[in-house]
Amino acid sequence: GYHLPSSPPSWLPMPPPSPGCEEGELQVTATATRSGGGSPTLFGPELAANGIYGPGNTPTCTPCGYGCWHWTSAGNNQSTSTAWYQLEWTAPQEVCQVWIDTKQPAAECSCGTGRLLSGADIQTWDGSTWVTHGTVSSQLDDWGFTLPSCVTTTRVRLYRMYVDPAAGGQTSNPCIYEVKVYGCGTSTP
């Protein structure tokens, strides 16, 4: 199994969800939008909020290829990035954790080398402005973020998205299989 230290950092590589959270993925009931990137059906933002994941996770998109992931227009510098991906619900949701199922540094599932989401600011909407709960950076695999405390909101946003140059290859326009959002209390999946 996946073992956590007694005081885990707020971001960790993505393990399986906590017991009781498997059916609580809030992203599947949200409307997904983004600042720019892939067109609907083949590469649109809805593909990263449909409950179907990339290789190594279940359920996996089959066959693995176009129509399995979303890409967002983003470069390789987090400090200058304005790229974003947003999930919005019609009714408030309790949000505690955000997990990113991205690709590996190598070409995978028809997504070229160096196109993984390496980090972003994790934000929620308070009714009038975006609140940043933390920043994740320099990731080269799937990753997650646990909010310092759960928040009731109608929107979650990944802001200042980027691809770390250490990914090699293209280092832009990250491919995202799924943006998972959990409202499972403070337990880390």
mmCIF file of C-alpha atoms in Angstrom:
data_model
loop_
_atom_site.group_PDB
_atom_site.id
_atom_site.type_symbol
_atom_site.label_atom_id
_atom_site.label_comp_id
_atom_site.label_asym_id
_atom_site.label_seq_id
_atom_site.Cartn_x
_atom_site.Cartn_y
_atom_site.Cartn_z
ATOM 1 C CA GLY A 1 0.000 0.000 0.000
ATOM 2 C CA TYR A 2 0.835 3.657 -0.052
ATOM 3 C CA HIS A 3 2.216 4.910 3.253
ATOM 4 C CA LEU A 4 2.314 8.560 4.235
ATOM 5 C CA PRO A 5 4.612 10.225 6.735
ATOM 6 C CA SER A 6 2.901 11.479 9.883
ATOM 7 C CA SER A 7 3.025 15.048 8.499
ATOM 8 C CA PRO A 8 2.894 14.775 4.688
ATOM 9 C CA PRO A 9 3.628 17.808 2.516
ATOM 10 C CA SER A 10 0.609 19.417 0.847
ATOM 11 C CA TRP A 11 1.631 17.946 -2.531
ATOM 12 C CA LEU A 12 2.532 14.324 -3.159
ATOM 13 C CA PRO A 13 2.750 11.975 -6.137
ATOM 14 C CA MET A 14 -0.716 10.562 -6.777
ATOM 15 C CA PRO A 15 -1.492 7.339 -4.871
ATOM 16 C CA PRO A 16 -4.880 5.608 -5.091
ATOM 17 C CA PRO A 17 -7.757 7.613 -3.539
ATOM 18 C CA SER A 18 -8.593 7.197 0.138
ATOM 19 C CA PRO A 19 -11.245 4.627 1.056
ATOM 20 C CA GLY A 20 -14.647 6.220 0.579
ATOM 21 C CA CYS A 21 -13.333 8.722 -1.974
ATOM 22 C CA GLU A 22 -13.411 6.425 -4.999
ATOM 23 C CA GLU A 23 -16.969 7.483 -5.889
ATOM 24 C CA GLY A 24 -16.541 11.069 -4.677
ATOM 25 C CA GLU A 25 -14.688 12.537 -7.633
ATOM 26 C CA LEU A 26 -16.377 15.907 -8.014
ATOM 27 C CA GLN A 27 -14.868 16.802 -11.397
ATOM 28 C CA VAL A 28 -17.312 14.563 -13.288
ATOM 29 C CA THR A 29 -20.248 16.863 -12.364
ATOM 30 C CA ALA A 30 -18.424 20.115 -13.187
ATOM 31 C CA THR A 31 -18.151 22.154 -16.370
ATOM 32 C CA ALA A 32 -14.525 22.382 -17.492
ATOM 33 C CA THR A 33 -13.003 25.428 -19.237
ATOM 34 C CA ARG A 34 -9.462 26.623 -19.941
ATOM 35 C CA SER A 35 -7.545 29.681 -21.092
ATOM 36 C CA GLY A 36 -6.638 28.109 -24.427
ATOM 37 C CA GLY A 37 -5.722 24.788 -25.939
ATOM 38 C CA GLY A 38 -7.235 21.712 -27.465
ATOM 39 C CA SER A 39 -10.562 21.793 -29.275
ATOM 40 C CA PRO A 40 -13.614 19.927 -27.918
ATOM 41 C CA THR A 41 -14.101 16.198 -28.594
ATOM 42 C CA LEU A 42 -10.466 15.361 -29.464
ATOM 43 C CA PHE A 43 -8.537 17.514 -26.949
ATOM 44 C CA GLY A 44 -11.084 19.689 -25.113
ATOM 45 C CA PRO A 45 -11.154 20.533 -21.390
ATOM 46 C CA GLU A 46 -14.079 18.144 -20.783
ATOM 47 C CA LEU A 47 -11.707 15.199 -21.386
ATOM 48 C CA ALA A 48 -9.841 16.022 -18.157
ATOM 49 C CA ALA A 49 -13.056 15.890 -16.104
ATOM 50 C CA ASN A 50 -14.773 12.730 -17.310
ATOM 51 C CA GLY A 51 -13.561 10.119 -14.802
ATOM 52 C CA ILE A 52 -11.402 8.270 -17.347
ATOM 53 C CA TYR A 53 -7.672 8.234 -16.730
ATOM 54 C CA GLY A 54 -4.332 7.656 -18.382
ATOM 55 C CA PRO A 55 -2.094 4.575 -18.373
ATOM 56 C CA GLY A 56 -1.546 3.019 -14.946
ATOM 57 C CA ASN A 57 -4.839 4.266 -13.474
ATOM 58 C CA THR A 58 -8.371 2.790 -13.591
ATOM 59 C CA PRO A 59 -10.559 3.161 -15.599
ATOM 60 C CA THR A 60 -8.106 3.815 -18.440
ATOM 61 C CA CYS A 61 -9.019 5.408 -21.749
ATOM 62 C CA THR A 62 -8.977 2.672 -24.396
ATOM 63 C CA PRO A 63 -7.595 2.754 -26.977
ATOM 64 C CA CYS A 64 -5.037 5.174 -25.611
ATOM 65 C CA GLY A 65 -4.705 8.073 -28.060
ATOM 66 C CA TYR A 66 -6.526 11.149 -29.321
ATOM 67 C CA GLY A 67 -9.698 11.750 -27.346
ATOM 68 C CA CYS A 68 -8.111 10.456 -24.106
ATOM 69 C CA TRP A 69 -6.521 13.667 -22.836
ATOM 70 C CA HIS A 70 -6.809 17.457 -22.857
ATOM 71 C CA TRP A 71 -4.027 19.895 -23.638
ATOM 72 C CA THR A 72 -3.805 23.471 -22.414
ATOM 73 C CA SER A 73 -1.753 26.246 -24.020
ATOM 74 C CA ALA A 74 1.057 26.754 -21.516
ATOM 75 C CA GLY A 75 4.791 27.301 -21.698
ATOM 76 C CA ASN A 76 7.715 26.289 -19.504
ATOM 77 C CA ASN A 77 7.977 29.232 -17.095
ATOM 78 C CA GLN A 78 5.618 29.203 -14.104
ATOM 79 C CA SER A 79 6.439 32.746 -12.974
ATOM 80 C CA THR A 80 5.231 34.280 -16.274
ATOM 81 C CA SER A 81 2.420 31.827 -17.043
ATOM 82 C CA THR A 82 -1.193 32.972 -17.196
ATOM 83 C CA ALA A 83 -2.525 29.583 -18.368
ATOM 84 C CA TRP A 84 -5.463 28.159 -16.415
ATOM 85 C CA TYR A 85 -7.853 25.214 -16.232
ATOM 86 C CA GLN A 86 -11.136 25.604 -14.323
ATOM 87 C CA LEU A 87 -13.923 23.379 -13.015
ATOM 88 C CA GLU A 88 -17.264 24.993 -12.136
ATOM 89 C CA TRP A 89 -20.338 23.512 -10.435
ATOM 90 C CA THR A 90 -23.908 24.812 -10.383
ATOM 91 C CA ALA A 91 -24.088 24.239 -6.608
ATOM 92 C CA PRO A 92 -21.373 24.686 -3.940
ATOM 93 C CA GLN A 93 -19.077 21.705 -3.297
ATOM 94 C CA GLU A 94 -16.730 20.906 -0.429
ATOM 95 C CA VAL A 95 -13.233 20.726 -1.946
ATOM 96 C CA CYS A 96 -10.327 19.274 0.008
ATOM 97 C CA GLN A 97 -7.929 17.785 -2.538
ATOM 98 C CA VAL A 98 -6.918 18.210 -6.171
ATOM 99 C CA TRP A 99 -5.006 15.477 -7.991
ATOM 100 C CA ILE A 100 -3.510 15.668 -11.475
ATOM 101 C CA ASP A 101 -3.249 12.624 -13.726
ATOM 102 C CA THR A 102 -0.757 13.869 -16.325
ATOM 103 C CA LYS A 103 1.502 12.057 -18.738
ATOM 104 C CA GLN A 104 5.041 10.779 -18.297
ATOM 105 C CA PRO A 105 8.005 12.761 -19.670
ATOM 106 C CA ALA A 106 8.267 10.288 -22.596
ATOM 107 C CA ALA A 107 5.793 10.196 -25.470
ATOM 108 C CA GLU A 108 2.638 8.386 -24.329
ATOM 109 C CA CYS A 109 -0.875 7.882 -25.622
ATOM 110 C CA SER A 110 -0.207 10.000 -28.766
ATOM 111 C CA CYS A 111 0.986 12.924 -26.618
ATOM 112 C CA GLY A 112 4.578 13.890 -27.464
ATOM 113 C CA THR A 113 7.655 14.011 -25.263
ATOM 114 C CA GLY A 114 7.911 16.745 -22.611
ATOM 115 C CA ARG A 115 4.223 17.655 -22.345
ATOM 116 C CA LEU A 116 3.393 16.903 -18.701
ATOM 117 C CA LEU A 117 1.771 19.363 -16.309
ATOM 118 C CA SER A 118 4.575 20.165 -13.849
ATOM 119 C CA GLY A 119 2.709 22.528 -11.576
ATOM 120 C CA ALA A 120 0.192 25.308 -10.950
ATOM 121 C CA ASP A 121 -1.321 27.508 -8.280
ATOM 122 C CA ILE A 122 -4.290 25.711 -6.668
ATOM 123 C CA GLN A 123 -7.159 28.192 -6.349
ATOM 124 C CA THR A 124 -10.815 28.286 -5.301
ATOM 125 C CA TRP A 125 -13.440 30.974 -5.881
ATOM 126 C CA ASP A 126 -14.812 32.749 -2.789
ATOM 127 C CA GLY A 127 -17.707 34.439 -4.628
ATOM 128 C CA SER A 128 -15.767 37.539 -5.655
ATOM 129 C CA THR A 129 -12.097 36.623 -6.109
ATOM 130 C CA TRP A 130 -9.683 33.710 -6.533
ATOM 131 C CA VAL A 131 -7.992 32.437 -3.366
ATOM 132 C CA THR A 132 -4.643 30.683 -3.808
ATOM 133 C CA HIS A 133 -4.167 27.761 -1.382
ATOM 134 C CA GLY A 134 -0.682 26.803 -2.513
ATOM 135 C CA THR A 135 1.641 26.313 -5.454
ATOM 136 C CA VAL A 136 2.963 23.041 -6.855
ATOM 137 C CA SER A 137 6.033 23.122 -9.093
ATOM 138 C CA SER A 138 8.810 20.976 -10.601
ATOM 139 C CA GLN A 139 6.709 17.790 -10.872
ATOM 140 C CA LEU A 140 7.639 15.188 -13.499
ATOM 141 C CA ASP A 141 4.781 12.730 -12.869
ATOM 142 C CA ASP A 142 1.220 12.657 -11.493
ATOM 143 C CA TRP A 143 0.815 14.905 -8.449
ATOM 144 C CA GLY A 144 -1.683 16.078 -5.880
ATOM 145 C CA PHE A 145 -2.403 18.906 -3.482
ATOM 146 C CA THR A 146 -4.319 18.851 -0.197
ATOM 147 C CA LEU A 147 -5.815 22.211 0.715
ATOM 148 C CA PRO A 148 -4.766 23.459 4.183
ATOM 149 C CA SER A 149 -8.469 23.175 5.095
ATOM 150 C CA CYS A 150 -11.496 22.122 3.071
ATOM 151 C CA VAL A 151 -13.327 24.909 1.224
ATOM 152 C CA THR A 152 -16.931 25.170 0.045
ATOM 153 C CA THR A 153 -16.898 26.691 -3.436
ATOM 154 C CA THR A 154 -18.433 26.603 -6.901
ATOM 155 C CA ARG A 155 -15.073 26.785 -8.744
ATOM 156 C CA VAL A 156 -11.586 25.284 -8.650
ATOM 157 C CA ARG A 157 -8.805 26.605 -10.851
ATOM 158 C CA LEU A 158 -5.272 25.578 -11.727
ATOM 159 C CA TYR A 159 -3.486 28.862 -12.518
ATOM 160 C CA ARG A 160 0.042 29.576 -13.802
ATOM 161 C CA MET A 161 0.179 26.095 -15.330
ATOM 162 C CA TYR A 162 3.472 25.097 -16.927
ATOM 163 C CA VAL A 163 5.759 22.311 -18.137
ATOM 164 C CA ASP A 164 9.103 22.098 -16.307
ATOM 165 C CA PRO A 165 12.067 22.322 -18.730
ATOM 166 C CA ALA A 166 13.460 19.197 -16.995
ATOM 167 C CA ALA A 167 10.735 17.237 -18.822
ATOM 168 C CA GLY A 168 12.770 17.650 -22.016
ATOM 169 C CA GLY A 169 11.191 17.483 -25.458
ATOM 170 C CA GLN A 170 8.504 20.026 -26.326
ATOM 171 C CA THR A 171 8.160 21.554 -22.798
ATOM 172 C CA SER A 172 4.856 23.269 -23.589
ATOM 173 C CA ASN A 173 1.127 22.583 -23.927
ATOM 174 C CA PRO A 174 0.755 19.948 -21.176
ATOM 175 C CA CYS A 175 -1.402 16.860 -21.713
ATOM 176 C CA ILE A 176 -3.778 16.134 -18.829
ATOM 177 C CA TYR A 177 -5.742 12.895 -18.472
ATOM 178 C CA GLU A 178 -7.760 13.999 -15.449
ATOM 179 C CA VAL A 179 -8.039 16.800 -12.885
ATOM 180 C CA LYS A 180 -9.487 14.923 -9.912
ATOM 181 C CA VAL A 181 -11.245 16.889 -7.186
ATOM 182 C CA TYR A 182 -12.149 15.296 -3.858
ATOM 183 C CA GLY A 183 -14.219 16.529 -0.942
ATOM 184 C CA CYS A 184 -13.084 13.763 1.430
ATOM 185 C CA GLY A 185 -12.250 15.714 4.544
ATOM 186 C CA THR A 186 -8.633 16.212 5.495
ATOM 187 C CA SER A 187 -7.391 12.678 4.851
ATOM 188 C CA THR A 188 -4.820 12.520 2.036
ATOM 189 C CA PRO A 189 -5.660 10.043 -0.724
#
